[in-house]
Coordinates of C-alpha atoms in Angstrom, one line a residue:
X1 CA 85.7 114.2 144.2
X2 CA 88.5 113.0 146.4
X3 CA 91.9 111.8 145.0
X4 CA 91.0 108.2 146.1
X5 CA 87.6 108.4 144.3
X6 CA 89.3 109.9 141.2
X7 CA 92.0 107.1 141.0
X8 CA 89.3 104.4 141.6
X9 CA 87.2 105.7 138.7
X10 CA 90.1 106.4 136.3
X11 CA 90.5 103.7 133.7
X12 CA 90.9 105.2 130.2
X13 CA 89.3 102.2 128.6
X14 CA 89.0 102.5 124.9
X15 CA 86.7 100.8 122.4
X16 CA 87.0 99.6 119.7
X17 CA 90.4 98.0 120.1
X18 CA 91.0 97.5 116.4
X19 CA 89.8 98.8 113.0
X20 CA 88.9 102.5 112.6
X21 CA 86.2 105.0 113.2
X22 CA 85.2 107.8 110.8
X23 CA 83.8 111.0 112.2
X24 CA 82.6 114.0 110.1
X25 CA 83.7 117.5 111.0
X26 CA 83.0 121.0 109.9
X27 CA 85.7 123.6 109.4
X28 CA 85.2 126.7 111.5
X29 CA 87.9 129.3 110.9
X30 CA 90.1 126.5 109.5
X31 CA 89.7 124.3 112.7
X32 CA 87.9 120.9 112.6
X33 CA 84.9 120.9 114.9
X34 CA 82.9 117.6 115.4
X35 CA 80.0 116.5 117.6
X36 CA 81.3 114.5 120.5
X37 CA 79.2 113.1 123.4
X38 CA 80.3 113.6 127.0
X39 CA 78.4 111.4 129.4
X40 CA 75.7 111.1 126.8
X41 CA 75.3 114.8 126.1
X42 CA 76.3 116.1 122.6
X43 CA 79.0 118.8 122.8
X44 CA 81.1 120.5 120.1
X45 CA 84.8 119.7 120.2
X46 CA 87.8 120.9 118.2
X47 CA 90.2 118.2 117.2
X48 CA 93.2 120.1 118.5
X49 CA 96.7 118.6 118.2
X50 CA 98.1 121.7 119.6
X51 CA 96.4 121.0 122.9
X52 CA 98.4 118.8 125.2
X53 CA 95.4 117.8 127.1
X54 CA 91.7 117.2 126.4
X55 CA 89.7 120.1 127.9
X56 CA 86.1 121.0 128.7
X57 CA 84.8 124.4 129.6
X58 CA 83.2 124.6 133.1
X59 CA 79.7 125.2 131.7
X60 CA 79.9 122.0 129.6
X61 CA 81.4 120.0 132.5
X62 CA 78.5 121.2 134.7
X63 CA 75.8 120.4 132.2
X64 CA 77.2 116.9 131.4
X65 CA 77.7 115.9 135.0
X66 CA 81.5 115.6 134.8
X67 CA 83.0 114.9 138.3
X68 CA 85.8 117.3 139.3
X69 CA 88.7 116.6 141.6
X70 CA 88.6 118.7 144.7
X71 CA 90.9 121.7 144.5
X72 CA 93.0 120.7 147.5
X73 CA 93.9 117.5 145.6
X74 CA 95.3 119.4 142.6
X75 CA 94.9 122.2 140.1
X76 CA 96.8 122.6 136.8
X77 CA 98.4 125.6 135.2
X78 CA 97.4 125.8 131.6
X79 CA 99.7 127.7 129.2
X80 CA 98.0 129.3 126.2
X81 CA 99.1 131.6 123.4
X82 CA 98.2 134.7 125.3
X83 CA 99.1 133.7 128.9
X84 CA 98.5 131.3 131.7
X85 CA 95.5 130.3 133.9
X86 CA 94.6 127.7 136.4
X87 CA 92.3 124.8 135.6
X88 CA 90.6 122.0 137.6
X89 CA 90.9 118.3 136.8
X90 CA 87.8 116.4 135.8
X91 CA 87.0 112.8 134.9
X92 CA 84.8 111.9 131.9
X93 CA 82.8 108.8 132.7
X94 CA 82.2 108.4 129.0
X95 CA 83.5 110.3 126.0
X96 CA 82.3 109.3 122.5
X97 CA 83.6 110.3 119.0
X98 CA 81.4 108.5 116.6
X99 CA 81.8 104.8 117.3
X100 CA 84.9 105.4 119.5
X101 CA 84.2 105.4 123.2
X102 CA 86.5 106.2 126.1
X103 CA 85.7 105.5 129.7
X104 CA 87.3 107.0 132.8
X105 CA 89.2 109.6 130.8
X106 CA 90.8 112.5 132.8
X107 CA 90.5 116.0 131.4
X108 CA 91.1 119.6 132.3
X109 CA 88.2 121.8 133.1
X110 CA 88.7 125.4 132.2
X111 CA 87.3 127.8 134.8
X112 CA 87.7 131.0 132.7
X113 CA 85.8 132.0 129.6
X114 CA 86.6 134.3 126.8
X115 CA 83.8 136.1 125.0
X116 CA 83.9 138.1 121.8
X117 CA 81.2 140.7 121.1
X118 CA 78.5 139.4 118.6
X119 CA 79.9 135.8 118.9
X120 CA 77.1 133.3 119.1
X121 CA 77.0 129.9 120.8
X122 CA 79.2 128.3 123.5
X123 CA 83.0 128.0 123.4
X124 CA 84.2 124.8 121.9
X125 CA 85.8 122.1 124.0
X126 CA 89.1 120.4 122.9
X127 CA 90.0 116.8 122.1
X128 CA 93.7 117.0 122.8
X129 CA 96.8 115.2 121.6
X130 CA 97.0 113.2 124.8
X131 CA 94.0 111.0 123.9
X132 CA 95.1 110.6 120.3
X133 CA 98.6 109.6 121.1
X134 CA 97.6 107.2 123.8
X135 CA 94.9 105.2 122.0
X136 CA 95.4 105.5 118.2
X137 CA 97.8 104.0 115.8
X138 CA 97.2 106.9 113.5
X139 CA 94.7 109.7 113.1
X140 CA 93.8 111.2 109.7
X141 CA 92.2 114.6 109.2
X142 CA 90.9 114.6 105.6
X143 CA 90.3 118.3 105.2
X144 CA 88.9 118.2 101.6
X145 CA 86.4 115.5 102.7
X146 CA 85.8 117.1 106.2
X147 CA 86.2 113.8 108.0
X148 CA 88.5 112.4 110.7
X149 CA 89.6 108.8 110.8
X150 CA 90.7 107.3 114.2
X151 CA 92.6 104.1 113.6
X152 CA 93.4 101.6 116.3
X153 CA 95.8 99.1 114.7
X154 CA 98.0 98.4 111.8
X155 CA 100.6 100.5 110.0
X156 CA 99.4 103.6 108.1
X157 CA 99.5 103.2 104.3
X158 CA 99.3 106.5 102.3
X159 CA 96.9 106.6 99.4
X160 CA 98.2 105.4 96.0
X161 CA 98.4 107.8 93.1
X162 CA 98.7 111.0 95.1
X163 CA 101.6 113.2 96.1
X164 CA 102.9 112.5 99.6
X165 CA 105.2 114.4 101.9
X166 CA 106.1 113.8 105.6
X167 CA 108.1 115.0 108.5
X168 CA 109.1 113.3 111.7
X169 CA 107.6 114.7 114.8
X170 CA 108.9 115.0 118.4
X171 CA 106.4 115.3 121.3
X172 CA 107.4 118.4 123.3
X173 CA 105.2 119.8 126.1
X174 CA 102.6 117.2 125.0
X175 CA 102.2 118.3 121.4
X176 CA 103.8 117.3 118.0
X177 CA 106.7 119.5 116.8
X178 CA 108.3 119.3 113.4
X179 CA 111.4 121.0 112.0
X180 CA 110.9 124.0 109.7
X181 CA 113.6 125.9 107.9
X182 CA 114.3 129.0 105.8
X183 CA 117.5 130.6 104.5
X184 CA 119.6 127.9 106.1
X185 CA 118.2 128.4 109.6
X186 CA 115.7 126.1 111.3
X187 CA 113.3 126.0 114.2
X188 CA 110.7 123.7 115.7
X189 CA 107.0 124.3 115.1
X190 CA 104.0 122.5 116.5
X191 CA 101.5 121.0 114.0
X192 CA 98.5 122.6 115.5
X193 CA 95.1 121.7 114.0
X194 CA 93.5 124.0 116.6
X195 CA 95.1 127.1 115.2
X196 CA 93.2 129.0 112.5
X197 CA 96.4 130.6 111.1
X198 CA 98.8 129.1 108.6
X199 CA 102.5 129.1 109.2
X200 CA 103.3 131.2 112.3
X201 CA 106.7 132.1 113.7
X202 CA 107.6 133.7 117.0
X203 CA 109.3 137.0 117.5
X204 CA 112.5 135.1 118.4
X205 CA 112.4 133.2 115.1
X206 CA 111.7 136.4 113.2
X207 CA 114.7 138.0 114.7
X208 CA 116.8 134.9 113.9
X209 CA 115.7 135.2 110.3
X210 CA 116.2 139.0 110.3
X211 CA 112.6 139.7 109.2
X212 CA 111.1 141.1 112.4
X213 CA 110.6 144.6 110.8
X214 CA 109.3 143.3 107.5
X215 CA 105.7 142.8 106.3
X216 CA 102.7 144.6 107.5
X217 CA 100.6 144.7 110.7
X218 CA 97.5 142.5 110.9
X219 CA 94.5 144.5 111.9
X220 CA 91.0 143.8 113.0
X221 CA 91.5 140.2 114.4
X222 CA 90.7 139.2 118.0
X223 CA 92.8 136.4 119.4
X224 CA 90.9 134.2 121.8
X225 CA 92.9 131.7 123.8
X226 CA 93.7 130.2 127.1
X227 CA 95.2 133.1 129.1
X228 CA 93.1 135.9 127.7
X229 CA 91.8 137.8 124.7
X230 CA 93.8 140.3 122.8
X231 CA 93.5 142.2 119.5
X232 CA 96.0 141.5 116.7
X233 CA 97.3 145.1 117.0
X234 CA 98.1 144.7 120.7
X235 CA 99.6 141.3 120.1
X236 CA 101.9 142.8 117.4
X237 CA 100.8 140.4 114.7
X238 CA 102.6 140.9 111.4
X239 CA 102.3 139.1 108.1
X240 CA 105.1 138.7 105.5
X241 CA 106.5 136.5 102.9
X242 CA 109.7 134.5 103.1
X243 CA 111.7 133.8 100.0
X244 CA 111.2 130.1 100.8
X245 CA 110.2 127.9 103.6
X246 CA 110.9 124.2 103.9
X247 CA 108.6 121.9 105.9
X248 CA 107.4 118.3 105.4
X249 CA 110.3 117.7 103.1
X250 CA 109.0 120.2 100.6
X251 CA 110.0 123.7 99.7
X252 CA 107.4 126.5 99.4
X253 CA 108.5 129.6 97.5
X254 CA 107.2 133.0 98.6
X255 CA 105.8 131.4 101.7
X256 CA 103.4 133.6 103.7
X257 CA 104.0 133.5 107.5
X258 CA 102.7 135.4 110.4
X259 CA 104.7 136.7 113.4
X260 CA 102.5 136.0 116.4
X261 CA 102.6 135.3 120.1
X262 CA 103.3 131.8 121.4
X263 CA 105.4 129.0 119.9
X264 CA 105.9 128.7 116.1
X265 CA 103.0 126.7 114.6
X266 CA 101.8 125.1 111.4
X267 CA 98.0 125.7 111.7
X268 CA 94.7 125.0 110.0
X269 CA 95.0 127.6 107.2
X270 CA 98.0 125.7 105.9
X271 CA 96.7 122.2 106.6
X272 CA 93.2 122.6 105.2
X273 CA 94.2 121.8 101.6
X274 CA 95.6 118.4 102.5
X275 CA 94.9 115.0 103.9
X276 CA 96.9 115.1 107.2
X277 CA 97.9 112.0 109.1
X278 CA 99.5 111.8 112.5
X279 CA 101.3 108.4 112.4
X280 CA 102.1 107.3 115.9
X281 CA 103.8 104.1 114.9
X282 CA 106.4 105.9 112.7
X283 CA 106.2 109.1 114.7
X284 CA 105.7 111.3 111.6
X285 CA 103.1 113.5 110.1
X286 CA 102.0 112.8 106.5
X287 CA 100.6 115.3 103.9
X288 CA 98.7 113.9 100.9
X289 CA 97.2 115.8 98.0

């Protein structure tokens, strides 16, 4: 596909233009996986707010007839938790999530594939933060009910009679970051629905907090990400408890955190107990329980 053909077909039309669409999902390792349709073919996708761009694996793109921009017109460097790799640029003629349909949506096409021994099925594709932020007024992941709500108008109203907490987010590198603190020191962390872990801190944050030698090593886990596959032992994963951690305006005593590669994150293992809403009008993330 030439650059001229790509630009002519690119439209990013979205329907519906109002109301909301409810899509069921299943939790797999604390990540929400739903059945999308790409050019009419059903494909599994992770609703991944930690992914700056929507991404298909090459095998999925090939089977669903996704047109790919010729390499001389552009390739993209994708940065993952483990490392970096190059991707191609594709164009989805039609992407559907329940009753929500997008036409002419650009995406990344991943040319590399990670495989873990004894793992069944194909790798999941990613519905990234780019699509959500561009088209939705808010997106709710109701983890207890295992459903996502994509809203296309109006101001989000939290449920009545439940406890609510929220944090403003800032979009950095295409993903939503909030402020987390402990012991009077603070850092930014991405709210990452595509991460199976809970609260993760980087080695740099661990050193800032003086806990880099604390806790115990995490053993027997394989980290699969853009940029490669690595064992938890090789990646230097450690788990420990902080005296307290403050996020979403609330304080958690004895908070369990993991020291892991990549940016600090608030992932699915933490979020799975809540109704989580990304409010694009107020630019904040709500927790309800």
